Amino acid sequence: MAGVTLNNLTKRFGKVMAVNQLSLEIKDKEFLVLVGPSGCGKTTALRMVAGLEEATEGEIHIGDRLVNDVSPKDRDIAMVFQNYALYPHMSVYDNMAFGLRLRRSSERTMLWRKAAFTRKEIDQRVQAAASMLGLGDLLARKPKELSGGQRQRVALGRAIVREPKVFLMDEPLSNLDAKLRVQTRAELIKLHRRLGITTIYVTHDQTEAMTMGDRIAVLKDGLLQQVDTPLNLYNQPANLFVAGFIGSPAMNFLDTTLEEENGELVVNAGEFRVVLPRERADKAQGYVGKSVIFGIRPEEIYDQALASPVPSTAGNTVRMSVDVTEPMGATVYAYLTSGQHTVIAQLDAATGAKIGGTLDVVLDLGRAHLFDRETEVALL
């Protein structure tokens, strides 16, 4: 096993900066997720680690070895692609064994003498991986005879049999339906715990990132925005982009002014007015009289008429109009309006919110956020 270190990794395609001085240290046995919107550079970064793209600048280390000039086949990595990349004319067994056979046959040209495998060793590895992934009864089938989930497991099995130092996974679940995606996600987590192989996983799905990663690196426009544990990203986003990208439904943002009244800090957005708790207000004193962006997550807004973990006070309660409700079973998504501002609240299913009516809501201001309007950096 080995960690992966990226030092100021940069990739340009002509005038386009795809990855901009990315520095990351992925620890041995860690599951790190690269997440961000389409075009943010996450797949390009992964392909540079794999050796499929040449870095314009910067260094890539796998373990203690600088691999910038090392060919992909010699980096001791295994990559799982979005489209599975299975050979349609080969059986499941042959697809899984192909990479090992290639190394074995290459011995004749003196390329892999020390790494060659016997037929028995190849069979043992394929059978073990097939058993681990529940593919034992499918080894004779061709890819066209498999479901999407089964094909994805074959692609994983082909990577597992190589016993690499690092797994690289490029949106491996994106072609699966919602139910199978959740199921396969759980299987991947269990697989990583069992094998303990360092894994870099690329996705645009923040739910996948939150549920799978030991740490998450958030990218935007080729720049690293923040890298931290899932809970720290959720609770302590570094900037407006991370706050809006992590969490579903997304955080609500309101353009406001921070004012001081009777020794208290008031977030003033016209009809929407709340008072920051003392422990939060102390951190925002320097922004009194300035325009700031107020952020509150949908799950931190409660129906005042129902029991909630936040006591109702004059400073954290707002009356809002109910525009739309979306029953989700255990919860209801309510689209609420106050003046020119609309927020989404994730309320208990017992809420009395009715379309066209009003609702008094309580905000958990101890978990609210403020962002600098110019820099978008988090203040709270």
Short mmCIF file of C-alpha atoms in Angstrom, two decimals:
data_model
loop_
_atom_site.label_atom_id
_atom_site.label_comp_id
_atom_site.label_asym_id
_atom_site.label_seq_id
_atom_site.Cartn_x
_atom_site.Cartn_y
_atom_site.Cartn_z
CA MET A 1 0.00 0.00 0.00
CA ALA A 2 1.05 3.63 -0.43
CA GLY A 3 -0.10 7.19 -0.04
CA VAL A 4 -0.30 9.69 -2.88
CA THR A 5 1.12 13.22 -2.74
CA LEU A 6 0.34 15.95 -5.26
CA ASN A 7 2.56 19.03 -5.18
CA ASN A 8 1.34 22.10 -7.09
CA LEU A 9 -0.13 19.86 -9.78
CA THR A 10 -1.16 21.90 -12.81
CA LYS A 11 -2.67 21.03 -16.17
CA ARG A 12 -3.27 23.41 -19.05
CA PHE A 13 -5.03 22.62 -22.32
CA GLY A 14 -3.90 25.54 -24.45
CA LYS A 15 -5.19 28.63 -22.66
CA VAL A 16 -7.57 26.62 -20.47
CA MET A 17 -6.37 25.99 -16.91
CA ALA A 18 -7.97 22.63 -16.06
CA VAL A 19 -6.12 22.07 -12.76
CA ASN A 20 -4.43 24.94 -10.96
CA GLN A 21 -1.60 24.17 -8.49
CA LEU A 22 -3.40 21.33 -6.73
CA SER A 23 -1.60 20.18 -3.59
CA LEU A 24 -2.99 17.18 -1.70
CA GLU A 25 -1.66 14.44 0.52
CA ILE A 26 -3.73 11.25 0.39
CA LYS A 27 -2.73 9.04 3.28
CA ASP A 28 -2.00 5.33 3.05
CA LYS A 29 -5.30 3.36 3.13
CA GLU A 30 -7.36 6.56 2.96
CA PHE A 31 -10.50 6.92 0.85
CA LEU A 32 -10.33 10.45 -0.58
CA VAL A 33 -13.11 11.84 -2.75
CA LEU A 34 -12.54 14.55 -5.35
CA VAL A 35 -15.86 16.33 -5.82
CA GLY A 36 -17.09 19.33 -7.73
CA PRO A 37 -19.28 20.37 -10.66
CA SER A 38 -18.63 19.29 -14.23
CA GLY A 39 -15.50 20.92 -15.61
CA CYS A 40 -13.89 21.59 -12.23
CA GLY A 41 -10.79 19.50 -13.04
CA LYS A 42 -11.37 16.46 -10.84
CA THR A 43 -11.19 13.84 -13.61
CA THR A 44 -8.18 15.57 -15.17
CA ALA A 45 -6.40 15.40 -11.79
CA LEU A 46 -7.22 11.68 -11.52
CA ARG A 47 -5.97 11.00 -15.04
CA MET A 48 -2.69 12.73 -14.22
CA VAL A 49 -2.24 10.44 -11.21
CA ALA A 50 -2.96 7.49 -13.50
CA GLY A 51 -0.48 8.72 -16.10
CA LEU A 52 -3.17 9.12 -18.79
CA GLU A 53 -2.56 12.88 -18.88
CA GLU A 54 0.84 14.54 -18.58
CA ALA A 55 1.14 17.20 -15.89
CA THR A 56 2.05 20.66 -17.16
CA GLU A 57 3.67 21.48 -13.83
CA GLY A 58 4.01 19.94 -10.38
CA GLU A 59 4.87 16.55 -8.98
CA ILE A 60 3.03 13.28 -8.34
CA HIS A 61 4.39 10.87 -5.74
CA ILE A 62 3.03 7.37 -5.14
CA GLY A 63 4.58 6.28 -1.89
CA ASP A 64 8.13 7.67 -1.94
CA ARG A 65 8.41 7.44 -5.71
CA LEU A 66 8.15 10.38 -8.11
CA VAL A 67 6.04 9.04 -11.00
CA ASN A 68 5.69 11.98 -13.39
CA ASP A 69 7.82 10.22 -15.99
CA VAL A 70 6.68 6.67 -15.15
CA SER A 71 4.34 5.00 -17.64
CA PRO A 72 0.80 4.15 -16.45
CA LYS A 73 1.45 0.39 -16.42
CA ASP A 74 4.44 0.83 -14.11
CA ARG A 75 2.73 3.05 -11.50
CA ASP A 76 1.12 0.11 -9.66
CA ILE A 77 -2.35 1.63 -9.81
CA ALA A 78 -5.69 0.24 -10.97
CA MET A 79 -8.37 2.45 -12.49
CA VAL A 80 -12.13 1.88 -12.61
CA PHE A 81 -13.83 3.88 -15.37
CA GLN A 82 -17.31 5.36 -15.62
CA ASN A 83 -18.21 3.24 -18.66
CA TYR A 84 -16.76 -0.03 -17.21
CA ALA A 85 -14.42 -0.51 -20.26
CA LEU A 86 -15.02 -4.29 -20.42
CA TYR A 87 -14.02 -6.37 -23.43
CA PRO A 88 -17.36 -7.45 -24.97
CA HIS A 89 -15.97 -10.61 -26.58
CA MET A 90 -14.46 -11.93 -23.32
CA SER A 91 -16.15 -13.74 -20.47
CA VAL A 92 -16.28 -12.25 -16.99
CA TYR A 93 -13.41 -14.54 -15.98
CA ASP A 94 -11.26 -13.47 -18.92
CA ASN A 95 -12.00 -9.78 -18.38
CA MET A 96 -10.85 -10.08 -14.78
CA ALA A 97 -7.80 -12.16 -15.66
CA PHE A 98 -6.72 -10.15 -18.70
CA GLY A 99 -4.41 -7.70 -16.94
CA LEU A 100 -2.62 -10.49 -15.07
CA ARG A 101 -2.24 -12.56 -18.24
CA LEU A 102 -0.85 -9.54 -20.05
CA ARG A 103 1.83 -9.18 -17.41
CA ARG A 104 2.56 -12.91 -17.58
CA SER A 105 2.91 -12.99 -21.36
CA SER A 106 5.07 -9.85 -21.30
CA GLU A 107 7.69 -11.80 -19.41
CA ARG A 108 8.86 -13.11 -22.76
CA THR A 109 9.91 -9.61 -23.75
CA MET A 110 11.71 -9.12 -20.41
CA LEU A 111 9.29 -6.38 -19.26
CA TRP A 112 7.68 -8.06 -16.26
CA ARG A 113 10.00 -10.93 -15.30
CA LYS A 114 9.68 -10.33 -11.56
CA ALA A 115 5.95 -9.56 -11.66
CA ALA A 116 4.75 -12.45 -13.84
CA PHE A 117 1.97 -14.74 -12.56
CA THR A 118 1.45 -18.45 -13.09
CA ARG A 119 -1.89 -19.73 -14.38
CA LYS A 120 -2.62 -21.04 -10.89
CA GLU A 121 -1.95 -17.66 -9.28
CA ILE A 122 -4.16 -15.93 -11.82
CA ASP A 123 -7.00 -18.37 -11.18
CA GLN A 124 -6.67 -17.96 -7.41
CA ARG A 125 -6.85 -14.18 -7.64
CA VAL A 126 -9.82 -14.19 -10.02
CA GLN A 127 -11.76 -16.73 -7.95
CA ALA A 128 -11.07 -14.81 -4.72
CA ALA A 129 -12.21 -11.49 -6.22
CA ALA A 130 -15.28 -13.12 -7.78
CA SER A 131 -16.25 -14.60 -4.43
CA MET A 132 -15.76 -11.23 -2.70
CA LEU A 133 -17.98 -9.45 -5.25
CA GLY A 134 -20.65 -12.13 -5.66
CA LEU A 135 -19.62 -12.96 -9.23
CA GLY A 136 -18.89 -16.65 -8.74
CA ASP A 137 -21.89 -17.81 -10.81
CA LEU A 138 -21.30 -15.28 -13.59
CA LEU A 139 -17.72 -16.01 -14.59
CA ALA A 140 -18.70 -17.71 -17.88
CA ARG A 141 -21.01 -14.91 -19.03
CA LYS A 142 -20.21 -12.13 -21.50
CA PRO A 143 -20.71 -8.47 -20.50
CA LYS A 144 -23.85 -8.15 -22.66
CA GLU A 145 -25.49 -10.82 -20.48
CA LEU A 146 -24.98 -8.78 -17.30
CA SER A 147 -26.88 -5.96 -15.66
CA GLY A 148 -25.27 -2.57 -15.13
CA GLY A 149 -24.51 -3.35 -11.51
CA GLN A 150 -22.92 -6.69 -12.42
CA ARG A 151 -20.77 -5.05 -15.08
CA GLN A 152 -19.58 -2.51 -12.54
CA ARG A 153 -18.61 -5.31 -10.15
CA VAL A 154 -16.64 -7.00 -12.94
CA ALA A 155 -14.77 -3.73 -13.52
CA LEU A 156 -14.04 -3.58 -9.80
CA GLY A 157 -12.93 -7.20 -9.81
CA ARG A 158 -10.52 -6.55 -12.66
CA ALA A 159 -8.94 -3.82 -10.52
CA ILE A 160 -8.91 -5.89 -7.32
CA VAL A 161 -7.06 -8.88 -8.80
CA ARG A 162 -4.08 -6.66 -9.55
CA GLU A 163 -3.66 -5.87 -5.84
CA PRO A 164 -2.39 -2.36 -6.65
CA LYS A 165 -1.01 0.24 -4.29
CA VAL A 166 -3.75 2.70 -5.29
CA PHE A 167 -7.29 2.48 -6.68
CA LEU A 168 -8.44 5.32 -8.94
CA MET A 169 -12.19 5.48 -9.55
CA ASP A 170 -13.76 7.89 -12.05
CA GLU A 171 -17.50 8.24 -11.34
CA PRO A 172 -17.96 4.45 -11.30
CA LEU A 173 -21.63 4.59 -10.19
CA SER A 174 -22.96 7.29 -12.49
CA ASN A 175 -24.45 4.84 -15.01
CA LEU A 176 -26.47 2.95 -12.40
CA ASP A 177 -30.08 3.63 -11.44
CA ALA A 178 -30.75 5.31 -8.07
CA LYS A 179 -31.49 2.15 -6.06
CA LEU A 180 -28.52 0.22 -7.45
CA ARG A 181 -26.27 3.22 -6.94
CA VAL A 182 -27.07 3.26 -3.21
CA GLN A 183 -26.52 -0.50 -2.96
CA THR A 184 -23.22 -0.44 -4.86
CA ARG A 185 -22.06 2.54 -2.82
CA ALA A 186 -22.44 0.48 0.35
CA GLU A 187 -20.57 -2.43 -1.27
CA LEU A 188 -17.68 -0.14 -2.20
CA ILE A 189 -17.41 1.16 1.36
CA LYS A 190 -17.29 -2.39 2.74
CA LEU A 191 -14.79 -3.39 0.06
CA HIS A 192 -12.45 -0.55 0.97
CA ARG A 193 -12.62 -1.46 4.65
CA ARG A 194 -11.75 -5.06 3.80
CA LEU A 195 -8.89 -4.35 1.39
CA GLY A 196 -7.51 -1.15 2.92
CA ILE A 197 -6.14 0.07 -0.42
CA THR A 198 -5.57 3.80 -0.85
CA THR A 199 -8.43 5.09 -3.02
CA ILE A 200 -9.02 8.32 -4.93
CA TYR A 201 -12.64 8.54 -6.00
CA VAL A 202 -14.05 11.15 -8.39
CA THR A 203 -17.71 12.15 -8.38
CA HIS A 204 -19.94 15.17 -9.00
CA ASP A 205 -22.52 13.75 -6.57
CA GLN A 206 -22.08 15.36 -3.16
CA THR A 207 -24.21 12.62 -1.52
CA GLU A 208 -21.71 10.01 -2.71
CA ALA A 209 -18.88 12.18 -1.44
CA MET A 210 -20.44 12.67 2.00
CA THR A 211 -21.25 9.00 2.54
CA MET A 212 -18.07 7.43 1.16
CA GLY A 213 -15.06 9.62 1.82
CA ASP A 214 -12.74 9.63 4.81
CA ARG A 215 -11.98 13.12 3.51
CA ILE A 216 -13.39 15.18 0.67
CA ALA A 217 -11.51 17.61 -1.57
CA VAL A 218 -13.85 20.17 -3.17
CA LEU A 219 -12.72 21.65 -6.50
CA LYS A 220 -14.06 24.57 -8.53
CA ASP A 221 -12.58 25.86 -11.79
CA GLY A 222 -9.44 23.81 -11.23
CA LEU A 223 -8.80 25.26 -7.77
CA LEU A 224 -8.96 23.38 -4.48
CA GLN A 225 -11.59 25.09 -2.30
CA GLN A 226 -11.38 22.98 0.86
CA VAL A 227 -10.29 19.52 1.96
CA ASP A 228 -11.63 18.06 5.20
CA THR A 229 -13.81 15.34 6.69
CA PRO A 230 -17.43 15.21 5.48
CA LEU A 231 -18.85 16.59 8.74
CA ASN A 232 -16.35 19.43 8.91
CA LEU A 233 -17.17 20.44 5.33
CA TYR A 234 -20.86 20.40 6.22
CA ASN A 235 -20.55 22.25 9.51
CA GLN A 236 -17.62 24.56 8.76
CA PRO A 237 -17.53 25.38 5.02
CA ALA A 238 -14.61 27.60 4.10
CA ASN A 239 -16.54 29.69 1.60
CA LEU A 240 -19.84 30.28 -0.13
CA PHE A 241 -19.20 27.71 -2.87
CA VAL A 242 -18.47 24.84 -0.48
CA ALA A 243 -21.46 25.79 1.69
CA GLY A 244 -23.79 25.68 -1.32
CA PHE A 245 -22.31 22.55 -2.87
CA ILE A 246 -22.28 20.34 0.23
CA GLY A 247 -25.71 19.44 1.59
CA SER A 248 -29.03 18.49 0.00
CA PRO A 249 -31.24 20.46 -0.30
CA ALA A 250 -28.64 23.19 -0.65
CA MET A 251 -28.05 25.88 1.97
CA ASN A 252 -30.28 28.96 1.73
CA PHE A 253 -28.47 32.25 1.06
CA LEU A 254 -29.90 35.73 1.69
CA ASP A 255 -28.37 39.13 0.89
CA THR A 256 -28.46 41.01 4.19
CA THR A 257 -26.96 43.85 6.18
CA LEU A 258 -25.40 43.34 9.60
CA GLU A 259 -26.61 45.98 12.08
CA GLU A 260 -26.17 46.65 15.78
CA GLU A 261 -29.29 47.40 17.84
CA ASN A 262 -29.36 47.71 21.61
CA GLY A 263 -26.07 45.85 21.91
CA GLU A 264 -27.23 42.99 19.66
CA LEU A 265 -26.21 42.08 16.11
CA VAL A 266 -29.19 41.95 13.77
CA VAL A 267 -29.21 40.28 10.36
CA ASN A 268 -31.46 42.63 8.42
CA ALA A 269 -33.02 41.55 5.13
CA GLY A 270 -36.09 43.75 5.22
CA GLU A 271 -39.03 41.71 6.48
CA PHE A 272 -36.61 38.92 7.33
CA ARG A 273 -34.82 39.97 10.53
CA VAL A 274 -33.04 37.75 13.06
CA VAL A 275 -30.70 38.37 16.00
CA LEU A 276 -27.39 36.49 16.16
CA PRO A 277 -26.70 34.62 19.43
CA ARG A 278 -24.07 36.31 21.61
CA GLU A 279 -21.39 33.64 20.97
CA ARG A 280 -21.85 34.06 17.20
CA ALA A 281 -22.14 37.84 17.27
CA ASP A 282 -18.70 38.28 18.83
CA LYS A 283 -17.06 36.79 15.73
CA ALA A 284 -18.89 39.14 13.37
CA GLN A 285 -18.37 42.49 15.14
CA GLY A 286 -16.00 43.73 12.46
CA TYR A 287 -18.73 43.55 9.82
CA VAL A 288 -21.33 45.78 11.51
CA GLY A 289 -22.86 48.11 8.92
CA LYS A 290 -21.64 45.99 6.00
CA SER A 291 -23.48 43.84 3.49
CA VAL A 292 -23.05 40.12 4.17
CA ILE A 293 -24.58 36.88 2.91
CA PHE A 294 -26.59 34.99 5.52
CA GLY A 295 -26.73 31.19 5.17
CA ILE A 296 -29.04 28.69 6.86
CA ARG A 297 -29.58 25.05 5.93
CA PRO A 298 -33.13 23.77 5.24
CA GLU A 299 -32.89 21.24 8.08
CA GLU A 300 -32.11 24.05 10.56
CA ILE A 301 -35.52 25.69 10.05
CA TYR A 302 -38.40 24.41 12.21
CA ASP A 303 -42.17 24.84 12.40
CA GLN A 304 -42.73 26.86 15.58
CA ALA A 305 -45.96 24.96 16.29
CA LEU A 306 -44.07 21.65 16.61
CA ALA A 307 -41.49 20.51 19.12
CA SER A 308 -37.97 21.45 18.04
CA PRO A 309 -34.47 21.34 19.55
CA VAL A 310 -34.32 25.16 19.36
CA PRO A 311 -36.35 27.24 21.85
CA SER A 312 -38.42 29.93 20.14
CA THR A 313 -37.42 33.55 20.87
CA ALA A 314 -38.25 36.92 19.34
CA GLY A 315 -34.80 36.95 17.75
CA ASN A 316 -34.97 33.62 15.91
CA THR A 317 -38.61 33.46 14.77
CA VAL A 318 -39.87 34.70 11.39
CA ARG A 319 -43.35 34.66 9.88
CA MET A 320 -43.19 33.53 6.25
CA SER A 321 -45.61 32.83 3.41
CA VAL A 322 -45.92 29.24 2.16
CA ASP A 323 -45.53 29.07 -1.64
CA VAL A 324 -45.03 25.34 -2.29
CA THR A 325 -44.91 22.14 -0.24
CA GLU A 326 -43.33 18.87 -1.34
CA PRO A 327 -44.22 15.86 0.87
CA MET A 328 -41.24 13.50 1.07
CA GLY A 329 -42.63 10.96 3.53
CA ALA A 330 -40.98 11.61 6.89
CA THR A 331 -40.35 15.26 5.95
CA VAL A 332 -41.88 18.05 3.90
CA TYR A 333 -39.90 20.50 1.80
CA ALA A 334 -41.58 23.89 2.16
CA TYR A 335 -40.72 26.87 -0.06
CA LEU A 336 -41.23 29.93 2.12
CA THR A 337 -41.15 33.65 1.29
CA SER A 338 -40.42 36.71 3.40
CA GLY A 339 -40.41 39.94 1.40
CA GLN A 340 -38.11 39.39 -1.57
CA HIS A 341 -36.42 36.36 -0.05
CA THR A 342 -37.31 32.68 -0.57
CA VAL A 343 -35.94 29.81 1.50
CA ILE A 344 -36.43 26.06 1.52
CA ALA A 345 -37.24 24.45 4.87
CA GLN A 346 -37.08 20.73 5.58
CA LEU A 347 -39.93 20.34 8.07
CA ASP A 348 -41.41 17.46 10.01
CA ALA A 349 -44.24 15.70 8.16
CA ALA A 350 -46.64 16.84 10.92
CA THR A 351 -46.21 20.49 9.92
CA GLY A 352 -49.31 22.58 9.41
CA ALA A 353 -47.77 24.42 6.45
CA LYS A 354 -50.43 25.01 3.79
CA ILE A 355 -49.88 26.51 0.35
CA GLY A 356 -51.09 30.11 0.36
CA GLY A 357 -50.97 30.38 4.14
CA THR A 358 -48.36 31.66 6.56
CA LEU A 359 -46.02 29.80 8.88
CA ASP A 360 -44.01 30.90 11.88
CA VAL A 361 -40.59 29.26 11.70
CA VAL A 362 -37.75 29.01 14.19
CA LEU A 363 -34.17 29.21 12.91
CA ASP A 364 -31.23 27.50 14.59
CA LEU A 365 -29.00 30.57 14.50
CA GLY A 366 -26.29 28.78 16.44
CA ARG A 367 -25.63 26.87 13.20
CA ALA A 368 -26.17 29.75 10.77
CA HIS A 369 -23.38 31.17 8.59
CA LEU A 370 -22.25 34.55 7.38
CA PHE A 371 -20.10 35.13 4.28
CA ASP A 372 -18.19 38.16 3.08
CA ARG A 373 -20.06 39.48 0.05
CA GLU A 374 -16.88 40.37 -1.86
CA THR A 375 -14.54 37.47 -1.11
CA GLU A 376 -17.27 34.88 -0.32
CA VAL A 377 -15.09 33.66 2.55
CA ALA A 378 -16.94 32.30 5.61
CA LEU A 379 -17.14 34.66 8.57
CA LEU A 380 -19.15 32.29 10.78
#
